[in-house]
Amino acid sequence: FYKRRFENAHQPRTHNSTRIQSRRMGDSAKGAKIFKTKCAQCHTVEAGGAHKQGPNLNGLFGRQTGQAPGFSYSQANINKGIIWGEDTLFVYLENPKKYIPGTKMVFAGLKKEAERNDLIAYLKASTA
């Protein structure tokens, strides 16, 4: 028993590696439902889609904050200057106003990690 415990002591903890992996493995179909109920009122995802209260999200990944052509962003969003990717979206979607103080986005955020993972998977598939 002691030997097994000692041999496994240098192995990474599975809950940490699972947590990191879970951020990358969302369910796009579940994410589509989340988008429809929580995001579609203000955003579109299709290429050439119209801006609504929020910007069209097509081409989101790899784009800098506040840069969708033709949308009037808050100065806070423009000045944030980060590039949208899975990691930045994961943090942003939890609490947009905390991540970008002064943003015009009124969405309170998604507190559940699984929902954020699913939404990001959907956005990756639908905005490319």
mmCIF file of N, CA, C and O in Angstrom, residues 33-86:
data_model
loop_
_atom_site.group_PDB
_atom_site.id
_atom_site.type_symbol
_atom_site.label_atom_id
_atom_site.label_comp_id
_atom_site.label_asym_id
_atom_site.label_seq_id
_atom_site.Cartn_x
_atom_site.Cartn_y
_atom_site.Cartn_z
ATOM 1 N N LYS A 33 -27.838 25.730 -27.953
ATOM 2 C CA LYS A 33 -29.038 26.016 -27.138
ATOM 3 C C LYS A 33 -28.780 27.184 -26.197
ATOM 4 O O LYS A 33 -29.639 28.051 -26.019
ATOM 5 N N ILE A 34 -27.606 27.205 -25.600
ATOM 6 C CA ILE A 34 -27.254 28.320 -24.707
ATOM 7 C C ILE A 34 -27.219 29.624 -25.503
ATOM 8 O O ILE A 34 -27.752 30.640 -25.071
ATOM 9 N N PHE A 35 -26.607 29.588 -26.689
ATOM 10 C CA PHE A 35 -26.545 30.787 -27.524
ATOM 11 C C PHE A 35 -27.953 31.276 -27.851
ATOM 12 O O PHE A 35 -28.240 32.467 -27.742
ATOM 13 N N LYS A 36 -28.819 30.355 -28.231
ATOM 14 C CA LYS A 36 -30.183 30.734 -28.618
ATOM 15 C C LYS A 36 -30.933 31.389 -27.465
ATOM 16 O O LYS A 36 -31.646 32.370 -27.666
ATOM 17 N N THR A 37 -30.768 30.860 -26.260
ATOM 18 C CA THR A 37 -31.535 31.384 -25.127
ATOM 19 C C THR A 37 -30.883 32.578 -24.445
ATOM 20 O O THR A 37 -31.589 33.408 -23.869
ATOM 21 N N LYS A 38 -29.555 32.698 -24.501
ATOM 22 C CA LYS A 38 -28.888 33.742 -23.728
ATOM 23 C C LYS A 38 -28.140 34.781 -24.553
ATOM 24 O O LYS A 38 -27.783 35.828 -24.025
ATOM 25 N N CYS A 39 -27.881 34.503 -25.823
ATOM 26 C CA CYS A 39 -27.023 35.390 -26.606
ATOM 27 C C CYS A 39 -27.671 35.943 -27.877
ATOM 28 O O CYS A 39 -27.358 37.051 -28.300
ATOM 29 N N ALA A 40 -28.534 35.141 -28.507
ATOM 30 C CA ALA A 40 -29.057 35.484 -29.832
ATOM 31 C C ALA A 40 -29.921 36.742 -29.842
ATOM 32 O O ALA A 40 -30.114 37.340 -30.894
ATOM 33 N N GLN A 41 -30.418 37.149 -28.706
ATOM 34 C CA GLN A 41 -31.206 38.383 -28.649
ATOM 35 C C GLN A 41 -30.326 39.583 -29.032
ATOM 36 O O GLN A 41 -30.811 40.537 -29.622
ATOM 37 N N CYS A 42 -29.022 39.493 -28.722
ATOM 38 C CA CYS A 42 -28.116 40.617 -28.964
ATOM 39 C C CYS A 42 -27.028 40.354 -29.997
ATOM 40 O O CYS A 42 -26.373 41.301 -30.434
ATOM 41 N N HIS A 43 -26.779 39.085 -30.359
ATOM 42 C CA HIS A 43 -25.673 38.753 -31.253
ATOM 43 C C HIS A 43 -26.110 37.829 -32.389
ATOM 44 O O HIS A 43 -27.028 37.038 -32.222
ATOM 45 N N THR A 44 -25.400 37.931 -33.507
ATOM 46 C CA THR A 44 -25.529 36.981 -34.613
ATOM 47 C C THR A 44 -24.159 36.343 -34.823
ATOM 48 O O THR A 44 -23.150 36.868 -34.344
ATOM 49 N N VAL A 45 -24.123 35.203 -35.526
ATOM 50 C CA VAL A 45 -22.846 34.504 -35.719
ATOM 51 C C VAL A 45 -22.479 34.296 -37.188
ATOM 52 O O VAL A 45 -21.320 34.050 -37.506
ATOM 53 N N GLU A 46 -23.436 34.400 -38.097
ATOM 54 C CA GLU A 46 -23.171 34.072 -39.498
ATOM 55 C C GLU A 46 -22.350 35.160 -40.178
ATOM 56 O O GLU A 46 -22.403 36.329 -39.812
ATOM 57 N N ALA A 47 -21.569 34.747 -41.162
ATOM 58 C CA ALA A 47 -20.765 35.686 -41.941
ATOM 59 C C ALA A 47 -21.685 36.720 -42.582
ATOM 60 O O ALA A 47 -22.710 36.373 -43.166
ATOM 61 N N GLY A 48 -21.354 37.986 -42.424
ATOM 62 C CA GLY A 48 -22.161 39.054 -42.993
ATOM 63 C C GLY A 48 -23.415 39.352 -42.204
ATOM 64 O O GLY A 48 -24.235 40.171 -42.631
ATOM 65 N N GLY A 49 -23.581 38.695 -41.051
ATOM 66 C CA GLY A 49 -24.770 38.922 -40.223
ATOM 67 C C GLY A 49 -24.789 40.330 -39.664
ATOM 68 O O GLY A 49 -23.754 40.985 -39.504
ATOM 69 N N ALA A 50 -25.976 40.777 -39.364
ATOM 70 C CA ALA A 50 -26.159 42.134 -38.861
ATOM 71 C C ALA A 50 -25.693 42.256 -37.416
ATOM 72 O O ALA A 50 -25.729 41.290 -36.653
ATOM 73 N N HIS A 51 -25.271 43.460 -37.067
ATOM 74 C CA HIS A 51 -25.044 43.779 -35.665
ATOM 75 C C HIS A 51 -26.411 44.014 -35.045
ATOM 76 O O HIS A 51 -27.330 44.510 -35.695
ATOM 77 N N LYS A 52 -26.562 43.651 -33.804
ATOM 78 C CA LYS A 52 -27.783 43.945 -33.043
ATOM 79 C C LYS A 52 -27.354 44.871 -31.912
ATOM 80 O O LYS A 52 -26.523 45.749 -32.144
ATOM 81 N N GLN A 53 -27.873 44.654 -30.722
ATOM 82 C CA GLN A 53 -27.409 45.423 -29.571
ATOM 83 C C GLN A 53 -25.926 45.139 -29.323
ATOM 84 O O GLN A 53 -25.176 45.984 -28.871
ATOM 85 N N GLY A 54 -25.500 43.909 -29.654
ATOM 86 C CA GLY A 54 -24.095 43.518 -29.599
ATOM 87 C C GLY A 54 -23.603 43.247 -31.007
ATOM 88 O O GLY A 54 -24.387 43.128 -31.952
ATOM 89 N N PRO A 55 -22.296 43.100 -31.170
ATOM 90 C CA PRO A 55 -21.735 42.898 -32.513
ATOM 91 C C PRO A 55 -21.984 41.497 -33.057
ATOM 92 O O PRO A 55 -22.195 40.551 -32.307
ATOM 93 N N ASN A 56 -21.942 41.379 -34.380
ATOM 94 C CA ASN A 56 -21.908 40.068 -35.020
ATOM 95 C C ASN A 56 -20.602 39.411 -34.580
ATOM 96 O O ASN A 56 -19.556 40.046 -34.543
ATOM 97 N N LEU A 57 -20.671 38.117 -34.254
ATOM 98 C CA LEU A 57 -19.521 37.422 -33.691
ATOM 99 C C LEU A 57 -18.714 36.627 -34.710
ATOM 100 O O LEU A 57 -17.748 35.963 -34.346
ATOM 101 N N ASN A 58 -19.076 36.705 -35.989
ATOM 102 C CA ASN A 58 -18.326 35.955 -36.985
ATOM 103 C C ASN A 58 -16.885 36.459 -37.014
ATOM 104 O O ASN A 58 -16.640 37.662 -37.012
ATOM 105 N N GLY A 59 -15.935 35.530 -37.013
ATOM 106 C CA GLY A 59 -14.529 35.897 -37.008
ATOM 107 C C GLY A 59 -14.012 36.307 -35.635
ATOM 108 O O GLY A 59 -12.950 36.913 -35.527
ATOM 109 N N LEU A 60 -14.769 35.965 -34.593
ATOM 110 C CA LEU A 60 -14.418 36.374 -33.231
ATOM 111 C C LEU A 60 -13.046 35.870 -32.787
ATOM 112 O O LEU A 60 -12.234 36.628 -32.255
ATOM 113 N N PHE A 61 -12.760 34.582 -33.014
ATOM 114 C CA PHE A 61 -11.509 33.995 -32.528
ATOM 115 C C PHE A 61 -10.319 34.576 -33.282
ATOM 116 O O PHE A 61 -10.288 34.586 -34.503
ATOM 117 N N GLY A 62 -9.380 35.119 -32.532
ATOM 118 C CA GLY A 62 -8.206 35.746 -33.121
ATOM 119 C C GLY A 62 -8.365 37.235 -33.363
ATOM 120 O O GLY A 62 -7.425 37.898 -33.782
ATOM 121 N N ARG A 63 -9.542 37.774 -33.060
ATOM 122 C CA ARG A 63 -9.785 39.213 -33.250
ATOM 123 C C ARG A 63 -9.547 39.941 -31.927
ATOM 124 O O ARG A 63 -9.816 39.411 -30.852
ATOM 125 N N GLN A 64 -9.069 41.155 -32.006
ATOM 126 C CA GLN A 64 -8.852 41.975 -30.815
ATOM 127 C C GLN A 64 -10.183 42.557 -30.348
ATOM 128 O O GLN A 64 -11.083 42.810 -31.157
ATOM 129 N N THR A 65 -10.295 42.781 -29.046
ATOM 130 C CA THR A 65 -11.521 43.365 -28.490
ATOM 131 C C THR A 65 -11.821 44.707 -29.156
ATOM 132 O O THR A 65 -10.919 45.472 -29.485
ATOM 133 N N GLY A 66 -13.110 44.943 -29.366
ATOM 134 C CA GLY A 66 -13.556 46.221 -29.899
ATOM 135 C C GLY A 66 -13.244 46.454 -31.356
ATOM 136 O O GLY A 66 -13.138 47.597 -31.787
ATOM 137 N N GLN A 67 -13.124 45.399 -32.169
ATOM 138 C CA GLN A 67 -12.664 45.562 -33.547
ATOM 139 C C GLN A 67 -13.602 45.032 -34.622
ATOM 140 O O GLN A 67 -13.188 44.962 -35.780
ATOM 141 N N ALA A 68 -14.825 44.617 -34.310
ATOM 142 C CA ALA A 68 -15.726 44.165 -35.372
ATOM 143 C C ALA A 68 -16.125 45.382 -36.204
ATOM 144 O O ALA A 68 -16.663 46.356 -35.666
ATOM 145 N N PRO A 69 -15.857 45.363 -37.503
ATOM 146 C CA PRO A 69 -16.150 46.519 -38.345
ATOM 147 C C PRO A 69 -17.626 46.913 -38.291
ATOM 148 O O PRO A 69 -18.514 46.064 -38.349
ATOM 149 N N GLY A 70 -17.868 48.203 -38.132
ATOM 150 C CA GLY A 70 -19.229 48.729 -38.178
ATOM 151 C C GLY A 70 -19.994 48.696 -36.867
ATOM 152 O O GLY A 70 -21.138 49.117 -36.811
ATOM 153 N N PHE A 71 -19.381 48.225 -35.786
ATOM 154 C CA PHE A 71 -20.064 48.212 -34.493
ATOM 155 C C PHE A 71 -19.467 49.292 -33.602
ATOM 156 O O PHE A 71 -18.258 49.495 -33.564
ATOM 157 N N SER A 72 -20.338 49.981 -32.874
ATOM 158 C CA SER A 72 -19.908 51.051 -31.973
ATOM 159 C C SER A 72 -19.653 50.477 -30.572
ATOM 160 O O SER A 72 -20.574 50.234 -29.818
ATOM 161 N N TYR A 73 -18.385 50.253 -30.263
ATOM 162 C CA TYR A 73 -17.978 49.672 -28.984
ATOM 163 C C TYR A 73 -17.773 50.751 -27.920
ATOM 164 O O TYR A 73 -17.486 51.907 -28.246
ATOM 165 N N SER A 74 -17.824 50.326 -26.662
ATOM 166 C CA SER A 74 -17.440 51.218 -25.568
ATOM 167 C C SER A 74 -15.919 51.423 -25.644
ATOM 168 O O SER A 74 -15.193 50.576 -26.160
ATOM 169 N N GLN A 75 -15.460 52.544 -25.123
ATOM 170 C CA GLN A 75 -14.026 52.813 -25.105
ATOM 171 C C GLN A 75 -13.304 51.753 -24.264
ATOM 172 O O GLN A 75 -12.189 51.346 -24.598
ATOM 173 N N ALA A 76 -13.963 51.266 -23.216
ATOM 174 C CA ALA A 76 -13.362 50.228 -22.364
ATOM 175 C C ALA A 76 -13.079 48.961 -23.169
ATOM 176 O O ALA A 76 -12.024 48.341 -23.013
ATOM 177 N N ASN A 77 -14.007 48.580 -24.037
ATOM 178 C CA ASN A 77 -13.832 47.381 -24.847
ATOM 179 C C ASN A 77 -12.707 47.577 -25.857
ATOM 180 O O ASN A 77 -11.875 46.695 -26.054
ATOM 181 N N ILE A 78 -12.667 48.720 -26.459
ATOM 182 C CA ILE A 78 -11.612 49.020 -27.437
ATOM 183 C C ILE A 78 -10.246 49.010 -26.751
ATOM 184 O O ILE A 78 -9.285 48.444 -27.260
ATOM 185 N N ASN A 79 -10.173 49.606 -25.570
ATOM 186 C CA ASN A 79 -8.902 49.740 -24.866
ATOM 187 C C ASN A 79 -8.416 48.451 -24.217
ATOM 188 O O ASN A 79 -7.236 48.347 -23.889
ATOM 189 N N LYS A 80 -9.293 47.462 -24.020
ATOM 190 C CA LYS A 80 -8.878 46.221 -23.355
ATOM 191 C C LYS A 80 -7.726 45.574 -24.112
ATOM 192 O O LYS A 80 -6.781 45.094 -23.508
ATOM 193 N N GLY A 81 -7.813 45.543 -25.429
ATOM 194 C CA GLY A 81 -6.689 45.136 -26.254
ATOM 195 C C GLY A 81 -6.276 43.676 -26.187
ATOM 196 O O GLY A 81 -5.149 43.362 -26.536
ATOM 197 N N ILE A 82 -7.152 42.786 -25.761
ATOM 198 C CA ILE A 82 -6.784 41.371 -25.771
ATOM 199 C C ILE A 82 -7.304 40.721 -27.049
ATOM 200 O O ILE A 82 -8.169 41.256 -27.731
ATOM 201 N N ILE A 83 -6.759 39.572 -27.355
ATOM 202 C CA ILE A 83 -7.189 38.808 -28.522
ATOM 203 C C ILE A 83 -8.154 37.734 -28.036
ATOM 204 O O ILE A 83 -7.843 36.986 -27.099
ATOM 205 N N TRP A 84 -9.314 37.625 -28.661
ATOM 206 C CA TRP A 84 -10.302 36.624 -28.267
ATOM 207 C C TRP A 84 -9.839 35.225 -28.646
ATOM 208 O O TRP A 84 -9.482 34.967 -29.788
ATOM 209 N N GLY A 85 -9.849 34.358 -27.673
ATOM 210 C CA GLY A 85 -9.532 32.944 -27.843
ATOM 211 C C GLY A 85 -10.319 32.167 -26.794
ATOM 212 O O GLY A 85 -11.079 32.747 -26.015
ATOM 213 N N GLU A 86 -10.128 30.875 -26.749
ATOM 214 C CA GLU A 86 -10.863 30.042 -25.797
ATOM 215 C C GLU A 86 -10.618 30.484 -24.360
ATOM 216 O O GLU A 86 -11.562 30.594 -23.571
#
